[in-house]
Structures are given as C-alpha cells and as structure tokens.
Short mmCIF file of C-alpha atoms in Angstrom, two decimals:
data_model
loop_
_atom_site.label_atom_id
_atom_site.label_comp_id
_atom_site.label_asym_id
_atom_site.label_seq_id
_atom_site.Cartn_x
_atom_site.Cartn_y
_atom_site.Cartn_z
CA MET A 1 24.29 26.33 36.15
CA SER A 2 26.24 26.52 32.93
CA GLY A 3 24.53 23.94 30.73
CA PRO A 4 23.22 24.66 27.22
CA LEU A 5 19.96 26.11 28.58
CA ALA A 6 21.48 28.16 31.41
CA GLY A 7 19.60 31.40 31.96
CA LEU A 8 16.19 30.06 30.98
CA VAL A 9 13.40 30.04 33.55
CA VAL A 10 10.74 27.32 33.39
CA ALA A 11 7.41 27.61 35.23
CA ASP A 12 6.59 23.94 35.73
CA PHE A 13 2.93 23.15 36.43
CA THR A 14 3.28 19.46 35.60
CA ARG A 15 2.73 16.37 37.72
CA VAL A 16 3.15 12.60 37.50
CA LEU A 17 5.43 11.60 34.60
CA ALA A 18 5.24 13.03 31.05
CA GLY A 19 5.61 16.68 32.07
CA PRO A 20 8.08 16.15 34.94
CA TYR A 21 10.26 14.00 32.65
CA ALA A 22 10.40 16.84 30.10
CA THR A 23 11.15 19.49 32.73
CA MET A 24 13.86 17.34 34.33
CA MET A 25 15.57 17.17 30.93
CA LEU A 26 15.36 20.98 30.72
CA ALA A 27 16.74 21.28 34.26
CA ASP A 28 19.61 18.90 33.52
CA MET A 29 20.53 21.14 30.59
CA GLY A 30 20.80 24.16 32.85
CA ALA A 31 17.33 25.72 32.89
CA GLU A 32 16.04 27.00 36.23
CA VAL A 33 12.91 24.90 36.73
CA VAL A 34 10.46 26.09 39.39
CA LYS A 35 7.98 23.32 40.14
CA VAL A 36 4.62 24.73 41.20
CA GLU A 37 2.86 22.28 43.52
CA ARG A 38 -0.45 22.24 45.34
CA LEU A 39 -0.11 23.35 48.95
CA GLY A 40 -0.27 20.42 51.34
CA VAL A 41 -0.51 17.81 48.60
CA GLY A 42 2.07 18.39 45.91
CA ASP A 43 2.69 16.21 42.90
CA GLU A 44 0.51 13.08 43.13
CA THR A 45 3.52 10.81 42.77
CA ARG A 46 4.89 11.98 46.13
CA ALA A 47 2.30 9.59 47.59
CA TRP A 48 2.94 6.74 45.13
CA THR A 49 4.71 4.37 47.50
CA PRO A 50 6.24 1.91 48.03
CA PRO A 51 9.11 2.02 47.37
CA VAL A 52 10.63 4.92 49.28
CA GLY A 53 14.24 6.03 48.86
CA PRO A 54 16.80 6.77 51.61
CA THR A 55 15.68 10.41 51.75
CA GLY A 56 12.07 9.42 52.48
CA LEU A 57 10.75 10.51 49.08
CA SER A 58 8.77 8.29 46.73
CA THR A 59 11.22 6.74 44.27
CA TYR A 60 8.65 7.37 41.53
CA PHE A 61 8.66 11.10 42.28
CA GLY A 62 12.42 11.16 42.67
CA SER A 63 13.04 9.54 39.29
CA VAL A 64 11.85 12.59 37.34
CA ASN A 65 12.30 15.64 39.59
CA ARG A 66 15.99 16.27 40.26
CA ASN A 67 17.57 19.69 39.63
CA LYS A 68 14.27 21.48 40.36
CA ARG A 69 13.07 23.90 43.02
CA SER A 70 9.56 23.65 44.39
CA ILE A 71 7.03 26.20 45.60
CA ALA A 72 3.73 25.32 47.27
CA VAL A 73 0.68 27.40 46.40
CA ASP A 74 -3.09 27.50 46.56
CA LEU A 75 -4.16 28.99 43.25
CA ALA A 76 -7.48 29.99 44.80
CA ASP A 77 -5.61 32.33 47.17
CA PRO A 78 -4.95 35.80 45.64
CA ALA A 79 -1.54 36.16 47.33
CA ASP A 80 -0.38 32.77 46.07
CA ARG A 81 -1.69 33.46 42.60
CA ALA A 82 0.27 36.73 42.58
CA VAL A 83 3.47 34.77 43.26
CA VAL A 84 2.68 32.40 40.40
CA THR A 85 1.74 35.26 38.07
CA ASP A 86 5.09 36.91 38.74
CA LEU A 87 6.87 33.64 37.95
CA VAL A 88 4.96 33.25 34.67
CA ALA A 89 5.66 36.87 33.75
CA HIS A 90 9.40 36.18 33.90
CA ALA A 91 9.40 32.61 32.53
CA ASP A 92 10.80 31.57 29.18
CA VAL A 93 8.75 28.37 29.24
CA VAL A 94 5.41 27.59 30.87
CA ILE A 95 4.49 23.91 30.83
CA GLU A 96 1.40 22.20 32.24
CA ASN A 97 -0.40 18.88 31.99
CA PHE A 98 -3.72 19.55 33.67
CA ARG A 99 -6.97 18.55 32.02
CA PRO A 100 -7.66 21.04 29.19
CA GLY A 101 -9.29 24.21 30.50
CA THR A 102 -7.93 23.97 34.05
CA MET A 103 -5.24 26.61 33.60
CA ASP A 104 -7.72 28.96 31.91
CA ARG A 105 -9.94 28.85 34.99
CA HIS A 106 -7.01 30.11 37.07
CA GLY A 107 -6.17 32.92 34.65
CA LEU A 108 -3.04 31.09 33.50
CA GLY A 109 -4.19 29.73 30.15
CA PRO A 110 -2.32 30.29 26.88
CA ALA A 111 -4.15 33.51 26.04
CA ASP A 112 -3.56 34.90 29.54
CA VAL A 113 0.15 34.10 29.42
CA GLU A 114 0.53 35.51 25.91
CA THR A 115 -0.86 38.82 27.16
CA LEU A 116 1.27 38.76 30.29
CA ASN A 117 4.48 37.47 28.70
CA PRO A 118 4.44 37.27 24.88
CA ARG A 119 7.96 35.77 24.81
CA ALA A 120 6.93 32.71 26.80
CA VAL A 121 6.73 29.32 25.12
CA TYR A 122 3.58 27.64 26.44
CA CYS A 123 3.47 23.83 26.35
CA SER A 124 0.30 21.89 27.15
CA ILE A 125 0.35 18.11 27.60
CA SER A 126 -2.92 16.19 27.60
CA GLY A 127 -4.11 12.62 27.26
CA PHE A 128 -6.27 12.86 24.15
CA GLY A 129 -5.98 16.46 22.95
CA SER A 130 -7.98 19.61 23.64
CA GLY A 131 -10.89 18.77 21.31
CA PRO A 132 -13.52 16.04 21.77
CA GLY A 133 -11.06 13.99 23.85
CA ALA A 134 -10.43 16.75 26.38
CA GLU A 135 -12.45 15.07 29.13
CA LEU A 136 -10.85 11.65 28.75
CA PRO A 137 -8.46 10.79 31.59
CA GLY A 138 -4.83 10.76 30.42
CA PHE A 139 -3.41 7.72 32.18
CA ASP A 140 -0.62 5.81 30.46
CA LEU A 141 -2.30 2.41 30.87
CA LEU A 142 -5.50 3.66 29.23
CA VAL A 143 -3.57 5.15 26.32
CA GLN A 144 -1.57 1.95 25.85
CA ALA A 145 -4.89 0.10 25.71
CA MET A 146 -6.89 2.55 23.60
CA GLY A 147 -3.94 3.51 21.37
CA GLY A 148 -3.24 -0.01 20.14
CA LEU A 149 0.06 -0.65 21.89
CA MET A 150 -1.28 -3.43 24.10
CA SER A 151 -2.71 -5.21 21.05
CA ILE A 152 0.80 -5.74 19.68
CA THR A 153 2.46 -6.48 23.03
CA GLY A 154 2.36 -9.81 24.80
CA ALA A 155 2.68 -13.50 24.05
CA ASP A 156 -0.14 -13.56 21.50
CA ALA A 157 -3.31 -11.80 20.37
CA GLN A 158 -5.30 -13.40 23.20
CA HIS A 159 -3.11 -11.85 25.93
CA PRO A 160 -2.67 -8.10 25.31
CA THR A 161 -0.04 -6.74 27.67
CA LYS A 162 1.13 -3.30 28.72
CA VAL A 163 4.77 -2.32 28.48
CA GLY A 164 6.57 -2.67 31.83
CA VAL A 165 7.06 1.08 32.24
CA ALA A 166 4.81 4.07 31.44
CA LEU A 167 6.48 4.33 28.05
CA VAL A 168 3.83 6.55 26.47
CA ASP A 169 4.39 9.17 29.16
CA VAL A 170 8.13 9.10 28.55
CA VAL A 171 7.76 9.37 24.76
CA THR A 172 5.29 12.23 25.19
CA GLY A 173 7.71 14.01 27.51
CA LEU A 174 10.41 13.75 24.87
CA HIS A 175 8.05 15.14 22.22
CA ALA A 176 7.22 18.03 24.54
CA LEU A 177 10.94 18.65 25.07
CA SER A 178 11.69 18.72 21.34
CA GLY A 179 8.76 21.04 20.68
CA ILE A 180 9.88 23.44 23.43
CA LEU A 181 13.43 23.57 22.10
CA ALA A 182 12.17 24.22 18.57
CA ALA A 183 9.89 27.02 19.76
CA LEU A 184 12.74 28.61 21.71
CA HIS A 185 14.82 28.57 18.52
CA VAL A 186 12.01 30.29 16.59
CA ARG A 187 11.77 32.90 19.34
CA GLU A 188 15.35 33.93 18.62
CA THR A 189 14.11 35.22 15.25
CA THR A 190 10.58 36.40 16.03
CA GLY A 191 10.99 37.53 19.62
CA ARG A 192 7.73 35.82 20.50
CA GLY A 193 6.76 32.53 22.05
CA GLN A 194 4.04 30.22 20.83
CA ARG A 195 1.79 27.46 22.13
CA ILE A 196 2.74 23.79 21.82
CA GLU A 197 0.22 21.02 22.29
CA VAL A 198 1.31 17.43 22.84
CA ASP A 199 -0.99 14.54 23.72
CA LEU A 200 -0.36 10.98 24.80
CA LEU A 201 -2.44 9.33 22.07
CA SER A 202 -0.75 11.17 19.18
CA SER A 203 2.66 10.48 20.71
CA LEU A 204 1.86 6.78 20.96
CA LEU A 205 0.59 6.58 17.38
CA SER A 206 3.79 8.27 16.18
CA SER A 207 5.90 5.80 18.16
CA LEU A 208 4.19 2.82 16.51
CA THR A 209 6.40 3.59 13.47
CA ASN A 210 6.71 0.39 11.39
CA GLN A 211 3.57 -1.15 12.91
CA ALA A 212 1.59 1.97 12.02
CA GLY A 213 3.14 1.89 8.54
CA ALA A 214 2.04 -1.71 8.05
CA HIS A 215 -1.54 -0.64 8.74
CA LEU A 216 -1.57 2.66 6.86
CA GLU A 217 0.39 1.56 3.79
CA ALA A 218 -0.41 -2.13 3.48
CA GLY A 219 -3.74 -2.49 5.23
CA ARG A 220 -2.34 -4.92 7.79
CA VAL A 221 -3.72 -5.29 11.30
CA PRO A 222 -0.60 -5.76 13.47
CA GLN A 223 -0.81 -8.54 16.04
CA ALA A 224 1.12 -9.48 19.15
CA LEU A 225 3.98 -11.83 18.29
CA GLY A 226 5.63 -12.24 21.67
CA ASN A 227 9.33 -11.58 21.20
CA GLN A 228 9.24 -12.07 17.45
CA HIS A 229 9.47 -9.32 14.83
CA PRO A 230 6.82 -9.00 12.09
CA SER A 231 9.37 -8.29 9.34
CA ILE A 232 12.67 -9.91 10.39
CA ALA A 233 13.75 -13.45 11.28
CA PRO A 234 15.44 -14.71 13.34
CA TYR A 235 14.83 -11.68 15.55
CA GLU A 236 13.55 -13.00 18.88
CA THR A 237 14.56 -14.91 22.01
CA TYR A 238 15.72 -18.50 22.33
CA SER A 239 16.39 -20.76 25.30
CA ALA A 240 20.09 -21.36 25.84
CA ALA A 241 21.34 -24.05 28.23
CA ASP A 242 20.84 -21.85 31.29
CA ARG A 243 18.57 -18.93 30.36
CA ASP A 244 17.08 -17.10 27.40
CA ILE A 245 19.10 -15.12 24.90
CA ALA A 246 18.08 -12.45 22.39
CA ILE A 247 19.13 -12.84 18.76
CA ALA A 248 18.72 -9.86 16.42
CA VAL A 249 19.72 -10.97 12.93
CA GLY A 250 19.00 -8.16 10.48
CA THR A 251 20.83 -9.23 7.31
CA ASP A 252 21.33 -12.37 5.24
CA ALA A 253 25.07 -12.17 5.92
CA GLN A 254 24.45 -12.21 9.65
CA PHE A 255 22.16 -15.20 9.24
CA ALA A 256 24.83 -17.07 7.31
CA GLN A 257 27.29 -16.48 10.14
CA LEU A 258 24.73 -17.52 12.73
CA ALA A 259 23.95 -20.72 10.86
CA ALA A 260 27.66 -21.54 10.63
CA ASP A 261 28.22 -20.93 14.35
CA LEU A 262 25.24 -23.11 15.22
CA GLY A 263 26.68 -25.91 13.11
CA LEU A 264 23.87 -25.55 10.58
CA PRO A 265 25.54 -23.98 7.50
CA GLN A 266 23.21 -25.92 5.22
CA LEU A 267 20.33 -23.64 6.22
CA THR A 268 21.59 -20.94 3.88
CA GLU A 269 21.13 -23.35 0.94
CA ASP A 270 17.51 -24.05 1.84
CA GLU A 271 15.21 -21.80 -0.18
CA ARG A 272 12.93 -21.47 2.86
CA PHE A 273 15.72 -19.73 4.78
CA ALA A 274 18.00 -18.19 2.14
CA THR A 275 16.48 -14.69 2.38
CA ASN A 276 14.90 -12.69 5.16
CA SER A 277 11.47 -12.68 3.50
CA ALA A 278 11.61 -16.45 3.16
CA ARG A 279 12.65 -16.85 6.78
CA VAL A 280 9.73 -14.72 7.96
CA ALA A 281 7.35 -16.83 5.89
CA HIS A 282 8.80 -20.05 7.32
CA ARG A 283 9.55 -18.88 10.85
CA ALA A 284 8.16 -22.00 12.55
CA GLU A 285 10.27 -24.35 10.44
CA LEU A 286 13.34 -22.19 11.00
CA ASN A 287 12.89 -22.14 14.76
CA ALA A 288 12.45 -25.88 14.82
CA ARG A 289 16.04 -26.08 13.50
CA LEU A 290 17.55 -23.28 15.60
CA ALA A 291 16.07 -24.03 19.03
CA PRO A 292 17.88 -27.35 19.67
CA ALA A 293 21.20 -25.81 18.66
CA PHE A 294 20.84 -22.85 21.06
CA ALA A 295 20.14 -25.24 23.93
CA GLU A 296 23.66 -26.70 23.62
CA ARG A 297 25.50 -23.69 25.13
CA THR A 298 24.91 -21.12 27.87
CA ALA A 299 23.67 -17.63 27.13
CA GLU A 300 27.07 -16.18 28.04
CA GLU A 301 28.86 -18.57 25.71
CA TRP A 302 26.55 -17.73 22.83
CA THR A 303 26.84 -14.00 23.53
CA GLU A 304 30.63 -14.10 23.38
CA ARG A 305 30.82 -16.53 20.47
CA LEU A 306 28.27 -14.81 18.25
CA GLY A 307 29.29 -11.29 19.23
CA ALA A 308 32.87 -11.99 18.21
CA ARG A 309 31.59 -12.86 14.74
CA GLY A 310 29.31 -9.86 14.29
CA VAL A 311 26.02 -11.58 15.08
CA PRO A 312 23.89 -9.40 17.42
CA ALA A 313 23.20 -11.47 20.54
CA GLY A 314 22.78 -10.79 24.23
CA PRO A 315 21.31 -12.18 27.44
CA ILE A 316 18.00 -11.02 28.89
CA ASN A 317 19.19 -8.99 31.83
CA SER A 318 17.41 -7.92 34.98
CA VAL A 319 17.34 -4.19 35.76
CA PRO A 320 20.35 -4.55 38.13
CA ASP A 321 22.17 -6.50 35.40
CA ALA A 322 21.45 -3.70 32.93
CA PHE A 323 22.96 -1.05 35.22
CA ALA A 324 25.98 -3.28 35.80
CA LEU A 325 26.42 -3.61 32.04
CA ALA A 326 26.29 0.17 31.57
CA GLU A 327 28.89 0.56 34.32
CA ARG A 328 31.20 -1.94 32.62
CA LEU A 329 30.83 -0.06 29.36
CA GLY A 330 31.86 3.20 31.02
CA LEU A 331 28.49 4.90 30.52
CA ASP A 332 28.23 6.16 34.13
CA PRO A 333 24.49 5.47 34.34
CA VAL A 334 23.87 6.56 37.94
CA VAL A 335 23.81 10.04 39.50
CA GLU A 336 24.07 10.49 43.28
CA LEU A 337 22.84 13.71 44.87
CA ALA A 338 22.43 14.20 48.62
CA GLY A 339 21.63 10.56 49.21
CA SER A 340 19.34 10.31 46.19
CA ARG A 341 20.28 8.07 43.25
CA SER A 342 18.79 8.46 39.77
CA VAL A 343 19.48 7.58 36.17
CA ALA A 344 21.95 9.86 34.42
CA ASN A 345 20.79 12.04 31.56
CA PRO A 346 21.56 10.07 28.36
CA ILE A 347 22.57 13.17 26.34
CA ARG A 348 26.26 14.03 26.28
CA PHE A 349 27.40 17.50 25.19
CA SER A 350 31.05 18.08 24.32
CA ALA A 351 31.12 21.77 25.32
CA THR A 352 28.15 22.36 27.63
CA PRO A 353 27.57 19.15 29.60
CA VAL A 354 24.48 18.52 31.64
CA GLU A 355 24.80 19.23 35.35
CA TYR A 356 23.45 17.60 38.47
CA VAL A 357 22.99 20.24 41.16
CA SER A 358 20.15 19.25 43.48
CA ALA A 359 18.21 16.19 44.59
CA PRO A 360 14.42 16.06 44.05
CA PRO A 361 12.83 18.74 46.24
CA THR A 362 10.81 18.14 49.35
CA LEU A 363 7.35 19.71 49.41
CA PRO A 364 7.35 23.11 51.15
CA ASP A 365 5.06 23.12 54.18
CA ARG A 366 3.78 26.64 53.62
CA SER A 367 2.75 28.90 50.76
CA ALA A 368 5.47 30.56 48.74
CA THR A 369 6.02 34.26 49.30
CA THR A 370 8.23 34.57 46.23
CA TRP A 371 9.87 32.39 43.63
CA ARG A 372 12.85 34.66 43.10
CA ASP A 373 14.89 33.50 46.07
CA LEU A 374 14.94 30.06 44.51
CA THR A 375 16.88 31.20 41.45
#
C-alpha cells in the first residue's frame, strides 16, 4: 500500500467497535494491520447477527475490519504466544481494548512491550479508565447512560434515549487514532514510543462540548429537548405537508429570510423574536406561528425554496436516502471489495489517498505459524 501510513505495522488486539474502528482508519491510510483473534472464536462481533452480508460475515464485523489481515492464536499456548511476541517486537503500534490488566497477564502489557520494542506506540482503550473504574464493563449503552448522554437525548426528560448507533465507541476510536498519530510524530524526534490511554467515559464527556460547558461554566443541568437546541431557535424539526423537515437557523439574518419565505415577515418586528436569545426564551410562541406555515408545503418544496435563499433546511432522510444523497453530491460513499460493501473513509488526501485493498478477513481455522507471510 502507498497511503500516508505505508510501512507501519500495527499489532491489533482490539475487538467489537472502538478499537477496530481506529485500526481500520490506520489500515485505510496504508498501515499493515494484523488483527490478532482468539482461536476458534475471533472478534465477538463475528457472531453478532443478523444481518449477514453476501460473503457470510456479520455486517457489524464487516463495517470496521476491511484492509486487515487476521491471525488466530491461543495466548495460553507457548508457540502461539511466540508468534504474537514476534509481531509485537516488529510493530510500530500495539493497540488493545481488553479489560485493564488482561494484556499484562499474557506478558504483553505496556511495560513488557516497552522492554521488547521501545519504539512501539502502545494504545489502550477501556470503558472507564485503568483506575477505580477498571472493572466496570465498557459497553457503549452503559457509557451513554452513565455518562449523561441519554439524559439529553430523547423527546423529553422523562424518556432518556440512546443514540441510534454506538456513537461513544466511534468517538473513542477517533480519539485513539489521533493520539496514535501524535505519538508517532513524537517518535520521529525521540526515537521512542509511549503509552496512550483512551476511555469511553472521558471521550463521551469531551464530546458533550456545549452541553458540558453549560454545566461547568453556568451551573446548568442540561435536559433532553427532543429535536430542539438549548441555545438556538428555530433549530429543530417541523411537520411539512408530507413529512418532517429540519430547520437550522443560526443567525438573525437567516431568521429574517425564513420569516419572509413563510409569509411572516412581521415576526422580525416582534421583540419576542427579533434576536436569537429572545426566540429561545419564547420558543413555544414562535413555534405556534411557524408550524402552520410549514404545513402548507412539502418537505422537498421547503428544502428547495429555503435552500435557494440561504436558509439551512433539509428533509429527514432514511439511511438509504442518506447514501443516495451522498452519491448525488459526488462523495462516493460506498466501497466494494470482493462482494463486501462498506462506507468509504471520509478523509481525502490530495497526494497520498486512502486505499481499499482487502475485504474484512475470515477467521483462520488454525493457529498462526507466523505473521510475516501476511505482510
């Protein structure tokens, strides 16, 4: 491969989502990722079905494991552990997301790897850190619940709701990726790797951004507001004649244009609606005026009409609709490899583009004798 990370070797001891997402990004960028899986079992998500893709693999597993090679090992077996030790000795990056302490028990913990390969960047992903939270199970749903995200998601405070995808895992994978790339940059100067620790809870708290700021800086307790925004109005969904539409008005100028297009230009003269802060304070009164107007046209009509005038508006698409939109916009969102289809890497390099070389690997049916013939 000739991507920006070509030549790097990654020993990938991750499973499920956060770690595999990070290592797939590394693989897309050209790194040689060797996925180390448990003999006879493999990554847990291989069994998370339905659905199953055309190749017979779990679509969950396939979504985050392209461009990788896989070896099957039993770390309790000395011969298998020797294969893994050789891989780690030659790896630029070692990444794992077992419960804290697991890798140490196999002689593959951070201190062991530093002795064996001081240039290796060692990344550990956990649910709640390696301190008092080390024994807590790191499942995305639990972190969404315990980390406050569910309390601000849903129709109202009485119906806390998880996000429709394991978003905390994805965000944590991206944090792991950025930390690994930073540590590799430092290694260019120092010649040595270092340990990176990333946990789901800290990643979630960081991603709360403005909601966290409202609590930390202003003492607010954020609440679920459905599709509304705590600091902007109108910034939510409305029912058009046929289906719902999203309106994201972020400035007073955009609101003035919206009001004019809705046939309600007088709203800008009303002190309750003249500024964003006033509109947030009088959201119910504002919506009582806007809702009937939106019902007069279809979502497509409003999208075209408002979009042409610089007012952010769009329909609420299904997942197939979203892919169709990306196709129409020339974003090439789908990658096809040996009968497997997955979402394209969203990063575009002008000189060293990402590459798609291999479909997600099947699980080897016997122990690895070497990792070198994979590279």
